[in-house]
Amino acid sequence: MSECYLEMKNICKSFAEVQVLNHINFNLKPGEVHVLLGENGAGKSTLIKIMSGAYTKASGEIFIEDRLVEINKPKDAFQYGIGVIYQEFNLNPYMSIYENIFLGKELTKRFGLIDKRKAIEETESICKKVGLTVSPKTLVKHLSVAQMQMVEIAKALSMNVKVLVLDEPTATLTDTEIAKLFEIIRELKDDGVGIVYISHRMKELTEIGDRCTVLRDGSYIGTVELKNVTCDELIHMMVGRNVDFEKRAVSYRRPERALKVEGIYYKGLLKDVSFELYKGEVLGVAGLVGSGRTELAKCIIGEYRKDAGRIFINNKEEKIKCPSDAISKRIVYLSEDRKNEGLILKHEIKSNTTLTALGKIQKNGLINNDRERSCVNNLISQFGIKTNSMNTYVKNLSGGNQQKVVIAKWVFCGADVYIIDEPTRGIDVGARQEIYNIMEELLKEGASIIMISSDLVEVLKMSDRVMVMCNGEKAAVLDNSINLTQENILEYAIGGKC
């Protein structure tokens, strides 16, 4: 008997003429956390969708406990105890927790009537295992992101899973919530559940993982014991090259002031926030979740109407009442939620990149197709967007390439100040470096960047200065000198020096 519960051998998959998986091998033992690692577009999501029955393989074999099986639809995966929790949760926000957990497998009593009481009781028991203490009758729309994730895990446990796939489970969680998630994962391991874990956060891989399989460009690179490799070695396996995590060597900051924000107040969430941004500068904005970073950005661009405060651009006070006012003043905002606020997923790369500046591709009031194609091809080349065609739908791009489309869109529009909220969230280390290179090119050309990030390594790498926020206030503005550390920033962020 094999020691593995699940084995996938020589898995291949293509979309149109593009091969996204090329003879991939993967196996999972009961009671282990097996990390699936690779750059965006490496094939991780496609592999787990084949595992879950969302996609069918073109060729290859899948074994469950040494028995050759076919997984052609999600029902097949459920039958073999395979549950997947994707980055975008599969929950109905307008139904209660217990209704979501038993959706499609409702508990019934005589005459086929739904046994609501039993469903609530079983939900309470399952939720207790995952540390979810809210009432089973609570509507999902009233839950936090971390609580929704617990519901997804509870839903999987209700099916007696033997394999649980977690796709970027910590991307939107706080450190406390991550610690709780890891506690649950360890309990599942003790119960013999095999965990497939996908994450780009290198530090947590060695904390929670046992083995790691690396994919690159749809090919199998290798499987290693995490205790025997360094993060640098894993990164090299992922990208085939070394990635630099050191601070930017050159600063492009100039003495001229690009933006001044004075005395911003907003609904009790922001209290007297003031700062200055210089030309060619990256001002990093750090702080815990709920510290007011995104609210500040949206007040600056006019999406949120501030209660008080003034904004100066090039030393002149400007009234910014809506995002179009900000755009006209050459201030743009790249949202942390690129899928809902930054892109039109059902449209092509072409229309997404030119949407903000249609005037540049018009002739006599009509879109000039030749000019549009030329501009978009130049943007694809300039920003290294990996695609076969400008007509590719943005929803089919990897996260890193979607982020490049967002940046390309605003660069095409033309801006002096870029407010970039979580520029590399959910993006692998290779694509991160490409995003950083794009940011550096913008600085060279004289633009200024406000970079909001929860990744303190990123903050220290890219920032000239760091503004730390705490409970809606500016706690400190720190020069990113050689002595600045993550601990210094966190001390202000948690209120230790507020």
PDB file of N, CA, C and O in Angstrom, residues 137-194:
ATOM      1  N   LYS A 137     -27.206  30.936  13.117  1.00  0.00           N
ATOM      2  CA  LYS A 137     -28.279  31.608  12.379  1.00  0.00           C
ATOM      3  C   LYS A 137     -27.818  32.934  11.755  1.00  0.00           C
ATOM      4  O   LYS A 137     -28.571  33.567  11.010  1.00  0.00           O
ATOM      5  N   THR A 138     -26.586  33.342  12.051  1.00  0.00           N
ATOM      6  CA  THR A 138     -26.062  34.615  11.542  1.00  0.00           C
ATOM      7  C   THR A 138     -25.923  34.573  10.018  1.00  0.00           C
ATOM      8  O   THR A 138     -25.420  33.594   9.450  1.00  0.00           O
ATOM      9  N   LEU A 139     -26.359  35.621   9.357  1.00  0.00           N
ATOM     10  CA  LEU A 139     -26.180  35.705   7.907  1.00  0.00           C
ATOM     11  C   LEU A 139     -24.697  35.880   7.589  1.00  0.00           C
ATOM     12  O   LEU A 139     -23.988  36.634   8.260  1.00  0.00           O
ATOM     13  N   VAL A 140     -24.239  35.207   6.544  1.00  0.00           N
ATOM     14  CA  VAL A 140     -22.825  35.250   6.177  1.00  0.00           C
ATOM     15  C   VAL A 140     -22.372  36.667   5.853  1.00  0.00           C
ATOM     16  O   VAL A 140     -21.219  37.037   6.121  1.00  0.00           O
ATOM     17  N   LYS A 141     -23.254  37.501   5.314  1.00  0.00           N
ATOM     18  CA  LYS A 141     -22.856  38.862   4.945  1.00  0.00           C
ATOM     19  C   LYS A 141     -22.451  39.703   6.157  1.00  0.00           C
ATOM     20  O   LYS A 141     -21.807  40.745   6.005  1.00  0.00           O
ATOM     21  N   HIS A 142     -22.816  39.263   7.344  1.00  0.00           N
ATOM     22  CA  HIS A 142     -22.472  39.993   8.568  1.00  0.00           C
ATOM     23  C   HIS A 142     -21.161  39.505   9.194  1.00  0.00           C
ATOM     24  O   HIS A 142     -20.771  39.990  10.254  1.00  0.00           O
ATOM     25  N   LEU A 143     -20.492  38.560   8.550  1.00  0.00           N
ATOM     26  CA  LEU A 143     -19.258  38.003   9.101  1.00  0.00           C
ATOM     27  C   LEU A 143     -18.035  38.732   8.562  1.00  0.00           C
ATOM     28  O   LEU A 143     -18.065  39.316   7.476  1.00  0.00           O
ATOM     29  N   SER A 144     -16.945  38.678   9.316  1.00  0.00           N
ATOM     30  CA  SER A 144     -15.663  39.192   8.830  1.00  0.00           C
ATOM     31  C   SER A 144     -15.073  38.185   7.849  1.00  0.00           C
ATOM     32  O   SER A 144     -15.547  37.046   7.738  1.00  0.00           O
ATOM     33  N   VAL A 145     -14.009  38.601   7.147  1.00  0.00           N
ATOM     34  CA  VAL A 145     -13.348  37.703   6.199  1.00  0.00           C
ATOM     35  C   VAL A 145     -12.836  36.454   6.909  1.00  0.00           C
ATOM     36  O   VAL A 145     -12.994  35.329   6.418  1.00  0.00           O
ATOM     37  N   ALA A 146     -12.226  36.638   8.089  1.00  0.00           N
ATOM     38  CA  ALA A 146     -11.703  35.490   8.831  1.00  0.00           C
ATOM     39  C   ALA A 146     -12.826  34.540   9.233  1.00  0.00           C
ATOM     40  O   ALA A 146     -12.675  33.309   9.166  1.00  0.00           O
ATOM     41  N   GLN A 147     -13.963  35.087   9.641  1.00  0.00           N
ATOM     42  CA  GLN A 147     -15.098  34.236  10.027  1.00  0.00           C
ATOM     43  C   GLN A 147     -15.664  33.485   8.825  1.00  0.00           C
ATOM     44  O   GLN A 147     -16.046  32.326   8.932  1.00  0.00           O
ATOM     45  N   MET A 148     -15.695  34.167   7.658  1.00  0.00           N
ATOM     46  CA  MET A 148     -16.144  33.481   6.440  1.00  0.00           C
ATOM     47  C   MET A 148     -15.238  32.297   6.124  1.00  0.00           C
ATOM     48  O   MET A 148     -15.694  31.233   5.693  1.00  0.00           O
ATOM     49  N   GLN A 149     -13.944  32.483   6.341  1.00  0.00           N
ATOM     50  CA  GLN A 149     -13.012  31.395   6.083  1.00  0.00           C
ATOM     51  C   GLN A 149     -13.277  30.223   7.025  1.00  0.00           C
ATOM     52  O   GLN A 149     -13.210  29.052   6.620  1.00  0.00           O
ATOM     53  N   MET A 150     -13.605  30.538   8.267  1.00  0.00           N
ATOM     54  CA  MET A 150     -13.935  29.480   9.218  1.00  0.00           C
ATOM     55  C   MET A 150     -15.193  28.721   8.781  1.00  0.00           C
ATOM     56  O   MET A 150     -15.291  27.509   8.943  1.00  0.00           O
ATOM     57  N   VAL A 151     -16.149  29.443   8.207  1.00  0.00           N
ATOM     58  CA  VAL A 151     -17.366  28.798   7.693  1.00  0.00           C
ATOM     59  C   VAL A 151     -17.008  27.851   6.555  1.00  0.00           C
ATOM     60  O   VAL A 151     -17.533  26.729   6.462  1.00  0.00           O
ATOM     61  N   GLU A 152     -16.109  28.290   5.670  1.00  0.00           N
ATOM     62  CA  GLU A 152     -15.689  27.432   4.563  1.00  0.00           C
ATOM     63  C   GLU A 152     -15.028  26.153   5.088  1.00  0.00           C
ATOM     64  O   GLU A 152     -15.271  25.055   4.581  1.00  0.00           O
ATOM     65  N   ILE A 153     -14.181  26.302   6.107  1.00  0.00           N
ATOM     66  CA  ILE A 153     -13.531  25.121   6.696  1.00  0.00           C
ATOM     67  C   ILE A 153     -14.562  24.229   7.355  1.00  0.00           C
ATOM     68  O   ILE A 153     -14.533  22.995   7.211  1.00  0.00           O
ATOM     69  N   ALA A 154     -15.519  24.842   8.068  1.00  0.00           N
ATOM     70  CA  ALA A 154     -16.584  24.068   8.709  1.00  0.00           C
ATOM     71  C   ALA A 154     -17.402  23.309   7.666  1.00  0.00           C
ATOM     72  O   ALA A 154     -17.785  22.150   7.872  1.00  0.00           O
ATOM     73  N   LYS A 155     -17.656  23.953   6.534  1.00  0.00           N
ATOM     74  CA  LYS A 155     -18.415  23.313   5.452  1.00  0.00           C
ATOM     75  C   LYS A 155     -17.666  22.084   4.943  1.00  0.00           C
ATOM     76  O   LYS A 155     -18.263  21.039   4.685  1.00  0.00           O
ATOM     77  N   ALA A 156     -16.332  22.229   4.814  1.00  0.00           N
ATOM     78  CA  ALA A 156     -15.525  21.096   4.359  1.00  0.00           C
ATOM     79  C   ALA A 156     -15.538  19.971   5.389  1.00  0.00           C
ATOM     80  O   ALA A 156     -15.665  18.790   5.037  1.00  0.00           O
ATOM     81  N   LEU A 157     -15.441  20.321   6.674  1.00  0.00           N
ATOM     82  CA  LEU A 157     -15.450  19.310   7.724  1.00  0.00           C
ATOM     83  C   LEU A 157     -16.781  18.564   7.773  1.00  0.00           C
ATOM     84  O   LEU A 157     -16.829  17.384   8.129  1.00  0.00           O
ATOM     85  N   SER A 158     -17.866  19.249   7.417  1.00  0.00           N
ATOM     86  CA  SER A 158     -19.185  18.598   7.429  1.00  0.00           C
ATOM     87  C   SER A 158     -19.260  17.487   6.390  1.00  0.00           C
ATOM     88  O   SER A 158     -20.145  16.627   6.455  1.00  0.00           O
ATOM     89  N   MET A 159     -18.331  17.499   5.421  1.00  0.00           N
ATOM     90  CA  MET A 159     -18.293  16.460   4.384  1.00  0.00           C
ATOM     91  C   MET A 159     -17.261  15.385   4.727  1.00  0.00           C
ATOM     92  O   MET A 159     -16.957  14.523   3.900  1.00  0.00           O
ATOM     93  N   ASN A 160     -16.687  15.452   5.942  1.00  0.00           N
ATOM     94  CA  ASN A 160     -15.674  14.483   6.376  1.00  0.00           C
ATOM     95  C   ASN A 160     -14.509  14.418   5.382  1.00  0.00           C
ATOM     96  O   ASN A 160     -14.147  13.353   4.877  1.00  0.00           O
ATOM     97  N   VAL A 161     -13.925  15.584   5.100  1.00  0.00           N
ATOM     98  CA  VAL A 161     -12.859  15.638   4.114  1.00  0.00           C
ATOM     99  C   VAL A 161     -11.626  14.861   4.556  1.00  0.00           C
ATOM    100  O   VAL A 161     -11.312  14.779   5.743  1.00  0.00           O
ATOM    101  N   LYS A 162     -10.961  14.286   3.571  1.00  0.00           N
ATOM    102  CA  LYS A 162      -9.671  13.648   3.796  1.00  0.00           C
ATOM    103  C   LYS A 162      -8.555  14.472   3.168  1.00  0.00           C
ATOM    104  O   LYS A 162      -7.385  14.306   3.502  1.00  0.00           O
ATOM    105  N   VAL A 163      -8.951  15.351   2.227  1.00  0.00           N
ATOM    106  CA  VAL A 163      -8.021  16.284   1.590  1.00  0.00           C
ATOM    107  C   VAL A 163      -8.653  17.669   1.633  1.00  0.00           C
ATOM    108  O   VAL A 163      -9.788  17.842   1.185  1.00  0.00           O
ATOM    109  N   LEU A 164      -7.943  18.642   2.185  1.00  0.00           N
ATOM    110  CA  LEU A 164      -8.440  20.012   2.233  1.00  0.00           C
ATOM    111  C   LEU A 164      -7.430  20.920   1.528  1.00  0.00           C
ATOM    112  O   LEU A 164      -6.261  20.980   1.912  1.00  0.00           O
ATOM    113  N   VAL A 165      -7.890  21.603   0.486  1.00  0.00           N
ATOM    114  CA  VAL A 165      -7.037  22.519  -0.270  1.00  0.00           C
ATOM    115  C   VAL A 165      -7.321  23.946   0.187  1.00  0.00           C
ATOM    116  O   VAL A 165      -8.473  24.390   0.181  1.00  0.00           O
ATOM    117  N   LEU A 166      -6.280  24.661   0.592  1.00  0.00           N
ATOM    118  CA  LEU A 166      -6.407  26.052   1.040  1.00  0.00           C
ATOM    119  C   LEU A 166      -5.630  26.939   0.082  1.00  0.00           C
ATOM    120  O   LEU A 166      -4.395  26.861   0.004  1.00  0.00           O
ATOM    121  N   ASP A 167      -6.342  27.782  -0.666  1.00  0.00           N
ATOM    122  CA  ASP A 167      -5.734  28.648  -1.679  1.00  0.00           C
ATOM    123  C   ASP A 167      -5.566  30.056  -1.116  1.00  0.00           C
ATOM    124  O   ASP A 167      -6.543  30.773  -0.900  1.00  0.00           O
ATOM    125  N   GLU A 168      -4.322  30.459  -0.855  1.00  0.00           N
ATOM    126  CA  GLU A 168      -3.999  31.774  -0.280  1.00  0.00           C
ATOM    127  C   GLU A 168      -4.880  32.077   0.946  1.00  0.00           C
ATOM    128  O   GLU A 168      -5.555  33.111   1.003  1.00  0.00           O
ATOM    129  N   PRO A 169      -4.872  31.203   1.959  1.00  0.00           N
ATOM    130  CA  PRO A 169      -5.809  31.376   3.076  1.00  0.00           C
ATOM    131  C   PRO A 169      -5.518  32.561   3.982  1.00  0.00           C
ATOM    132  O   PRO A 169      -6.395  33.003   4.713  1.00  0.00           O
ATOM    133  N   THR A 170      -4.283  33.088   3.946  1.00  0.00           N
ATOM    134  CA  THR A 170      -3.926  34.164   4.880  1.00  0.00           C
ATOM    135  C   THR A 170      -3.841  35.527   4.214  1.00  0.00           C
ATOM    136  O   THR A 170      -3.416  36.497   4.843  1.00  0.00           O
ATOM    137  N   ALA A 171      -4.241  35.622   2.943  1.00  0.00           N
ATOM    138  CA  ALA A 171      -4.029  36.866   2.185  1.00  0.00           C
ATOM    139  C   ALA A 171      -4.688  38.078   2.828  1.00  0.00           C
ATOM    140  O   ALA A 171      -4.166  39.189   2.747  1.00  0.00           O
ATOM    141  N   THR A 172      -5.835  37.893   3.483  1.00  0.00           N
ATOM    142  CA  THR A 172      -6.553  39.039   4.062  1.00  0.00           C
ATOM    143  C   THR A 172      -6.720  38.916   5.572  1.00  0.00           C
ATOM    144  O   THR A 172      -7.570  39.584   6.151  1.00  0.00           O
ATOM    145  N   LEU A 173      -5.908  38.073   6.217  1.00  0.00           N
ATOM    146  CA  LEU A 173      -6.046  37.853   7.659  1.00  0.00           C
ATOM    147  C   LEU A 173      -5.004  38.635   8.450  1.00  0.00           C
ATOM    148  O   LEU A 173      -3.901  38.898   7.966  1.00  0.00           O
ATOM    149  N   THR A 174      -5.361  38.981   9.678  1.00  0.00           N
ATOM    150  CA  THR A 174      -4.408  39.605  10.592  1.00  0.00           C
ATOM    151  C   THR A 174      -3.521  38.518  11.188  1.00  0.00           C
ATOM    152  O   THR A 174      -3.791  37.319  11.058  1.00  0.00           O
ATOM    153  N   ASP A 175      -2.452  38.926  11.879  1.00  0.00           N
ATOM    154  CA  ASP A 175      -1.541  37.953  12.494  1.00  0.00           C
ATOM    155  C   ASP A 175      -2.273  37.072  13.499  1.00  0.00           C
ATOM    156  O   ASP A 175      -2.009  35.862  13.589  1.00  0.00           O
ATOM    157  N   THR A 176      -3.194  37.657  14.266  1.00  0.00           N
ATOM    158  CA  THR A 176      -3.956  36.875  15.246  1.00  0.00           C
ATOM    159  C   THR A 176      -4.827  35.838  14.552  1.00  0.00           C
ATOM    160  O   THR A 176      -4.910  34.676  14.984  1.00  0.00           O
ATOM    161  N   GLU A 177      -5.465  36.246  13.457  1.00  0.00           N
ATOM    162  CA  GLU A 177      -6.326  35.327  12.713  1.00  0.00           C
ATOM    163  C   GLU A 177      -5.511  34.227  12.037  1.00  0.00           C
ATOM    164  O   GLU A 177      -5.948  33.076  11.952  1.00  0.00           O
ATOM    165  N   ILE A 178      -4.302  34.574  11.588  1.00  0.00           N
ATOM    166  CA  ILE A 178      -3.424  33.572  10.980  1.00  0.00           C
ATOM    167  C   ILE A 178      -3.020  32.535  12.022  1.00  0.00           C
ATOM    168  O   ILE A 178      -3.007  31.330  11.741  1.00  0.00           O
ATOM    169  N   ALA A 179      -2.695  32.987  13.224  1.00  0.00           N
ATOM    170  CA  ALA A 179      -2.316  32.062  14.295  1.00  0.00           C
ATOM    171  C   ALA A 179      -3.455  31.088  14.590  1.00  0.00           C
ATOM    172  O   ALA A 179      -3.218  29.886  14.804  1.00  0.00           O
ATOM    173  N   LYS A 180      -4.698  31.575  14.590  1.00  0.00           N
ATOM    174  CA  LYS A 180      -5.855  30.713  14.824  1.00  0.00           C
ATOM    175  C   LYS A 180      -6.018  29.714  13.688  1.00  0.00           C
ATOM    176  O   LYS A 180      -6.309  28.525  13.917  1.00  0.00           O
ATOM    177  N   LEU A 181      -5.837  30.176  12.448  1.00  0.00           N
ATOM    178  CA  LEU A 181      -5.946  29.279  11.298  1.00  0.00           C
ATOM    179  C   LEU A 181      -4.907  28.165  11.390  1.00  0.00           C
ATOM    180  O   LEU A 181      -5.224  26.991  11.144  1.00  0.00           O
ATOM    181  N   PHE A 182      -3.679  28.516  11.745  1.00  0.00           N
ATOM    182  CA  PHE A 182      -2.620  27.502  11.855  1.00  0.00           C
ATOM    183  C   PHE A 182      -2.943  26.488  12.959  1.00  0.00           C
ATOM    184  O   PHE A 182      -2.624  25.303  12.837  1.00  0.00           O
ATOM    185  N   GLU A 183      -3.556  26.963  14.010  1.00  0.00           N
ATOM    186  CA  GLU A 183      -3.971  26.064  15.095  1.00  0.00           C
ATOM    187  C   GLU A 183      -4.978  25.036  14.563  1.00  0.00           C
ATOM    188  O   GLU A 183      -4.896  23.838  14.863  1.00  0.00           O
ATOM    189  N   ILE A 184      -5.925  25.513  13.757  1.00  0.00           N
ATOM    190  CA  ILE A 184      -6.936  24.610  13.175  1.00  0.00           C
ATOM    191  C   ILE A 184      -6.274  23.622  12.216  1.00  0.00           C
ATOM    192  O   ILE A 184      -6.596  22.422  12.211  1.00  0.00           O
ATOM    193  N   ILE A 185      -5.326  24.112  11.405  1.00  0.00           N
ATOM    194  CA  ILE A 185      -4.635  23.232  10.460  1.00  0.00           C
ATOM    195  C   ILE A 185      -3.900  22.125  11.200  1.00  0.00           C
ATOM    196  O   ILE A 185      -3.929  20.948  10.794  1.00  0.00           O
ATOM    197  N   ARG A 186      -3.244  22.469  12.294  1.00  0.00           N
ATOM    198  CA  ARG A 186      -2.512  21.448  13.071  1.00  0.00           C
ATOM    199  C   ARG A 186      -3.475  20.416  13.657  1.00  0.00           C
ATOM    200  O   ARG A 186      -3.155  19.216  13.723  1.00  0.00           O
ATOM    201  N   GLU A 187      -4.658  20.853  14.080  1.00  0.00           N
ATOM    202  CA  GLU A 187      -5.659  19.908  14.599  1.00  0.00           C
ATOM    203  C   GLU A 187      -6.155  18.980  13.491  1.00  0.00           C
ATOM    204  O   GLU A 187      -6.353  17.774  13.719  1.00  0.00           O
ATOM    205  N   LEU A 188      -6.343  19.520  12.292  1.00  0.00           N
ATOM    206  CA  LEU A 188      -6.761  18.697  11.156  1.00  0.00           C
ATOM    207  C   LEU A 188      -5.679  17.678  10.811  1.00  0.00           C
ATOM    208  O   LEU A 188      -5.970  16.526  10.471  1.00  0.00           O
ATOM    209  N   LYS A 189      -4.418  18.109  10.868  1.00  0.00           N
ATOM    210  CA  LYS A 189      -3.311  17.174  10.633  1.00  0.00           C
ATOM    211  C   LYS A 189      -3.354  16.019  11.630  1.00  0.00           C
ATOM    212  O   LYS A 189      -3.197  14.853  11.257  1.00  0.00           O
ATOM    213  N   ASP A 190      -3.578  16.352  12.890  1.00  0.00           N
ATOM    214  CA  ASP A 190      -3.644  15.322  13.930  1.00  0.00           C
ATOM    215  C   ASP A 190      -4.782  14.336  13.674  1.00  0.00           C
ATOM    216  O   ASP A 190      -4.710  13.167  14.076  1.00  0.00           O
ATOM    217  N   ASP A 191      -5.836  14.823  12.991  1.00  0.00           N
ATOM    218  CA  ASP A 191      -6.972  13.948  12.662  1.00  0.00           C
ATOM    219  C   ASP A 191      -6.749  13.173  11.369  1.00  0.00           C
ATOM    220  O   ASP A 191      -7.641  12.454  10.907  1.00  0.00           O
ATOM    221  N   GLY A 192      -5.561  13.339  10.745  1.00  0.00           N
ATOM    222  CA  GLY A 192      -5.240  12.581   9.539  1.00  0.00           C
ATOM    223  C   GLY A 192      -5.652  13.229   8.243  1.00  0.00           C
ATOM    224  O   GLY A 192      -5.555  12.607   7.175  1.00  0.00           O
ATOM    225  N   VAL A 193      -6.104  14.496   8.290  1.00  0.00           N
ATOM    226  CA  VAL A 193      -6.482  15.194   7.065  1.00  0.00           C
ATOM    227  C   VAL A 193      -5.216  15.676   6.358  1.00  0.00           C
ATOM    228  O   VAL A 193      -4.318  16.253   6.978  1.00  0.00           O
ATOM    229  N   GLY A 194      -5.138  15.441   5.055  1.00  0.00           N
ATOM    230  CA  GLY A 194      -4.037  15.960   4.257  1.00  0.00           C
ATOM    231  C   GLY A 194      -4.378  17.358   3.772  1.00  0.00           C
ATOM    232  O   GLY A 194      -5.475  17.591   3.256  1.00  0.00           O
TER     233      GLY A 194
END
